[in-house]
Each structure stands twice: as C-alpha cells, then as structure tokens.
Tab-separated table of C-alpha atoms in Angstrom:
chain	number	residue	atom	x	y	z
A	1	UNK	CA	16.335	27.757	13.204
A	2	UNK	CA	16.670	24.656	10.721
A	3	UNK	CA	18.215	25.159	7.209
A	4	UNK	CA	14.721	25.115	5.301
A	5	UNK	CA	12.383	26.457	7.974
A	6	UNK	CA	10.076	28.794	6.476
A	7	UNK	CA	11.255	31.981	8.170
A	8	UNK	CA	14.959	31.111	6.362
A	9	UNK	CA	13.049	30.636	3.141
A	10	UNK	CA	10.875	33.766	3.509
A	11	UNK	CA	14.223	35.699	4.553
A	12	UNK	CA	16.178	35.173	0.963
A	13	UNK	CA	13.308	35.205	-0.846
A	14	UNK	CA	12.162	38.646	0.226
A	15	UNK	CA	15.705	39.801	-0.414
A	16	UNK	CA	15.628	38.679	-4.227
A	17	UNK	CA	17.676	35.407	-3.757
A	18	UNK	CA	17.121	32.717	-6.198
A	19	UNK	CA	17.776	30.291	-3.541
A	20	UNK	CA	14.635	31.808	-1.772
A	21	UNK	CA	12.577	31.677	-4.526
A	22	UNK	CA	13.650	28.012	-5.419
A	23	UNK	CA	12.659	26.723	-2.016
A	24	UNK	CA	9.799	28.768	-1.460
A	25	UNK	CA	8.399	27.358	-4.692
A	26	UNK	CA	9.392	23.820	-4.439
A	27	UNK	CA	8.356	23.750	-1.156
A	28	UNK	CA	4.588	25.106	-1.351
A	29	UNK	CA	3.880	24.794	-5.045
A	30	UNK	CA	2.519	21.429	-5.024
A	31	UNK	CA	0.503	21.951	-2.005
A	32	UNK	CA	-1.120	25.007	-3.163
A	33	UNK	CA	-1.729	23.110	-6.622
A	34	UNK	CA	-3.857	20.430	-5.300
A	35	UNK	CA	-5.913	22.630	-2.992
A	36	UNK	CA	-6.523	24.794	-6.164
A	37	UNK	CA	-7.533	22.187	-8.297
A	38	UNK	CA	-9.689	21.290	-5.048
A	39	UNK	CA	-11.613	24.867	-5.425
A	40	UNK	CA	-11.698	24.702	-9.422
A	41	UNK	CA	-11.326	21.515	-11.043
A	42	UNK	CA	-9.645	23.104	-13.697
A	43	UNK	CA	-5.638	22.342	-13.876
A	44	UNK	CA	-4.783	24.850	-16.656
A	45	UNK	CA	-6.253	27.436	-14.984
A	46	UNK	CA	-5.148	26.516	-11.388
A	47	UNK	CA	-1.603	25.970	-12.701
A	48	UNK	CA	-1.665	29.084	-14.846
A	49	UNK	CA	-3.153	30.945	-11.536
A	50	UNK	CA	-0.301	29.335	-9.561
A	51	UNK	CA	2.398	30.251	-11.671
A	52	UNK	CA	0.692	33.708	-11.813
A	53	UNK	CA	0.910	34.152	-8.166
A	54	UNK	CA	4.486	33.392	-7.472
A	55	UNK	CA	5.383	35.589	-9.934
A	56	UNK	CA	3.222	38.307	-8.648
A	57	UNK	CA	4.746	37.076	-4.930
A	58	UNK	CA	8.497	38.031	-6.507
A	59	UNK	CA	7.892	40.963	-7.946
A	60	UNK	CA	6.033	42.459	-4.911
A	61	UNK	CA	8.408	40.840	-2.418
A	62	UNK	CA	9.387	44.345	-1.049
A	63	UNK	CA	6.030	45.601	0.083
A	64	UNK	CA	5.422	42.545	2.194
A	65	UNK	CA	5.290	43.022	5.721
A	66	UNK	CA	6.769	40.092	8.347
A	67	UNK	CA	4.524	37.396	7.951
A	68	UNK	CA	3.932	34.899	11.406
A	69	UNK	CA	2.698	32.432	9.156
A	70	UNK	CA	3.871	31.624	6.135
A	71	UNK	CA	2.028	28.560	4.796
A	72	UNK	CA	-1.268	30.077	5.665
A	73	UNK	CA	-0.375	33.597	4.129
A	74	UNK	CA	0.180	31.811	0.907
A	75	UNK	CA	-3.076	29.451	1.382
A	76	UNK	CA	-5.176	32.828	1.897
A	77	UNK	CA	-3.989	34.887	-1.156
A	78	UNK	CA	-3.878	32.041	-3.403
A	79	UNK	CA	-7.320	30.936	-2.657
A	80	UNK	CA	-8.659	35.031	-2.958
A	81	UNK	CA	-6.522	35.119	-6.218
A	82	UNK	CA	-7.902	31.792	-7.785
A	83	UNK	CA	-11.641	33.264	-6.777
A	84	UNK	CA	-11.112	36.350	-8.435
A	85	UNK	CA	-9.568	34.557	-11.504
A	86	UNK	CA	-12.814	32.074	-11.148
A	87	UNK	CA	-14.749	35.310	-11.458
A	88	UNK	CA	-13.216	36.844	-14.153
A	89	UNK	CA	-13.670	33.956	-16.092
A	90	UNK	CA	-17.255	34.111	-15.484
A	91	UNK	CA	-18.074	37.479	-16.454
A	92	UNK	CA	-17.443	38.694	-13.406
A	93	UNK	CA	-20.248	36.833	-12.015
A	94	UNK	CA	-19.634	36.527	-8.128
A	95	UNK	CA	-18.933	32.970	-7.282
A	96	UNK	CA	-20.482	32.001	-3.468
A	97	UNK	CA	-18.041	30.058	-2.040
A	98	UNK	CA	-20.322	27.584	-0.919
A	99	UNK	CA	-21.056	26.907	-3.964
A	100	UNK	CA	-17.634	26.345	-5.371
A	101	UNK	CA	-16.803	23.656	-2.709
A	102	UNK	CA	-20.101	22.137	-3.335
A	103	UNK	CA	-19.267	21.371	-6.920
A	104	UNK	CA	-15.434	20.818	-6.472
A	105	UNK	CA	-14.110	19.849	-3.283
A	106	UNK	CA	-14.248	16.241	-3.030
A	107	UNK	CA	-11.728	13.794	-1.272
A	108	UNK	CA	-10.376	10.835	-2.891
A	109	UNK	CA	-9.132	7.401	-1.570
A	110	UNK	CA	-5.349	7.941	-2.410
A	111	UNK	CA	-5.680	11.299	-0.161
A	112	UNK	CA	-7.205	9.611	2.598
A	113	UNK	CA	-4.650	7.155	2.218
A	114	UNK	CA	-1.912	9.146	2.755
A	115	UNK	CA	-2.291	8.843	6.460
A	116	UNK	CA	-0.897	6.093	8.087
A	117	UNK	CA	-3.387	5.536	11.045
A	118	UNK	CA	-6.340	5.101	8.326
A	119	UNK	CA	-4.123	3.102	5.570
A	120	UNK	CA	-5.604	-0.097	6.972
A	121	UNK	CA	-9.363	1.048	6.465
A	122	UNK	CA	-11.526	0.870	3.764
A	123	UNK	CA	-10.532	4.404	2.025
A	124	UNK	CA	-13.117	4.259	-0.520
A	125	UNK	CA	-15.797	4.188	2.465
A	126	UNK	CA	-14.005	6.776	4.285
A	127	UNK	CA	-14.182	9.368	1.364
A	128	UNK	CA	-17.346	8.439	0.446
A	129	UNK	CA	-18.842	9.737	4.293
A	130	UNK	CA	-16.460	12.743	3.768
A	131	UNK	CA	-18.051	13.582	0.464
A	132	UNK	CA	-21.097	13.246	2.173
A	133	UNK	CA	-20.622	16.380	4.366
A	134	UNK	CA	-21.535	20.298	3.698
A	135	UNK	CA	-18.808	22.293	2.144
A	136	UNK	CA	-17.044	24.038	5.283
A	137	UNK	CA	-17.005	20.699	6.843
A	138	UNK	CA	-14.801	19.071	4.029
A	139	UNK	CA	-12.791	22.226	3.701
A	140	UNK	CA	-11.773	22.496	7.410
A	141	UNK	CA	-10.809	18.515	7.376
A	142	UNK	CA	-8.995	19.230	4.349
A	143	UNK	CA	-6.623	22.203	5.866
A	144	UNK	CA	-6.580	20.573	9.283
A	145	UNK	CA	-5.849	17.239	8.337
A	146	UNK	CA	-4.418	16.885	4.472
A	147	UNK	CA	-2.791	20.273	4.724
A	148	UNK	CA	-1.807	20.300	8.939
A	149	UNK	CA	-2.875	23.485	9.493
A	150	UNK	CA	-3.698	25.129	12.725
A	151	UNK	CA	-7.125	25.854	13.725
A	152	UNK	CA	-6.105	29.863	13.705
A	153	UNK	CA	-4.531	29.581	10.187
A	154	UNK	CA	-7.601	27.749	9.006
A	155	UNK	CA	-9.656	30.416	10.257
A	156	UNK	CA	-7.480	33.213	8.631
A	157	UNK	CA	-7.818	30.973	5.040
A	158	UNK	CA	-11.324	30.650	5.556
A	159	UNK	CA	-11.963	33.981	6.576
A	160	UNK	CA	-14.234	32.988	9.880
A	161	UNK	CA	-13.458	32.800	13.178
A	162	UNK	CA	-11.258	30.328	15.113
A	163	UNK	CA	-14.619	29.575	17.026
A	164	UNK	CA	-16.229	28.603	13.899
A	165	UNK	CA	-13.567	26.793	13.029
A	166	UNK	CA	-13.426	24.509	16.036
A	167	UNK	CA	-17.456	24.109	15.642
A	168	UNK	CA	-17.135	23.294	11.920
A	169	UNK	CA	-14.585	20.578	12.603
A	170	UNK	CA	-16.791	19.190	15.917
A	171	UNK	CA	-19.460	19.063	13.781
A	172	UNK	CA	-17.887	17.241	10.872
A	173	UNK	CA	-15.976	14.579	12.923
A	174	UNK	CA	-19.303	13.982	14.783
A	175	UNK	CA	-21.088	13.428	11.608
A	176	UNK	CA	-18.663	11.145	10.324
A	177	UNK	CA	-18.697	9.166	13.464
A	178	UNK	CA	-22.093	8.730	13.616
A	179	UNK	CA	-22.408	7.751	9.572
A	180	UNK	CA	-19.712	4.983	10.242
A	181	UNK	CA	-20.723	1.719	10.338
A	182	UNK	CA	-17.244	0.414	9.947
A	183	UNK	CA	-16.379	0.141	13.709
A	184	UNK	CA	-12.098	0.548	12.599
A	185	UNK	CA	-13.037	4.165	11.356
A	186	UNK	CA	-15.400	4.824	14.577
A	187	UNK	CA	-12.166	4.099	16.687
A	188	UNK	CA	-10.014	6.497	14.336
A	189	UNK	CA	-12.574	8.915	14.632
A	190	UNK	CA	-13.093	8.851	18.212
A	191	UNK	CA	-9.251	10.010	18.288
A	192	UNK	CA	-9.692	13.336	16.515
C-alpha cells in the first residue's frame, strides 16, 4: 500500500487523526471545487458548501461504513449536498440536473490543454465542440477524462446505469468525431 493511498488516508481520517483529514482535504478539495463550480457557477456557494461538506464528513466519520472508492464517494456526496444547497437557495424549487448542467457545465480551453495528447491541438476548437454536446455527455466526458474516473464510478456519481455511461460516452465521442473538421482532433478521438 502506497504511503498516501486513498485507503491509508481514509483509515487515518476515520481514526480522527489530523494527518488523515489534512491529506484528504489537500487531495480532494481542488477537484471537488472545480466540479462544484461547473455545477453551480457560483464560487462563494461552492466553497461554502465544500467546506461544510468536509466538516460534516469529519463529524460523521464514525458513521461511515467501508468505502470501495473514496473518490467516487466524495464526488457523489458533494454533488448531492451542492444540489440540495442550490435548491434551498432557490426557495426549494426542484432543480432538474439536466437544466443545471445545460447552463453551467462548460469546458474551457485551459482544462482541455491539461492532457498531453491534445496540447498541440487548437484547444478552443475542441472546447467549442464539447460545449455543443448534451449536458449528460459533457458531464460523462468531464468525469472520465478530466477527473480520471472509471465508468462504474461515473455511473454511481451520476446515478445512472453502467451501460448508460458507456452509451453516453460513445455517443458524445461519436458526435465529436463527426463534427470535427480538424484531422488531428479526429485522430485523437478515434483512439478514445
């Protein structure tokens, strides 16, 4: 077991050790913050909700059973908490997730350029193509390629079946391949 594996971090976190909390916070606060901003498009709300999420997580650490995938668990839990907070701020008007993602879930050229395979490509063109996808397709692509999640974990985060994740991913990649006029982008997408 590596020194800072999720299992080790979670073990020390559940024991209430400051090191465990610190490692968990340092490792997962940044990606959860980025994900939350994509969902809410509200930095103050996202940060408040995320800080409260970590506090509640620490206070309830003894209630947690074993967790198979810490990253997926944190993304699912934070997403649910953020959506509840968004609903509360809108006077308990139900938020339909598709509407939430349609208006807020966008990709920037900077995020796409993170990956070495496509750094040499025109990232603004790829971002434009991705932003034309449906909200579900954008979310699956984000969780798969930018958060590094496995399809099973994406299914859990999005509360859809594993097969639905595969279908949405394939459909999104297929749309990108078809709409791309850039030969280099099409070649990269064929590998996916």
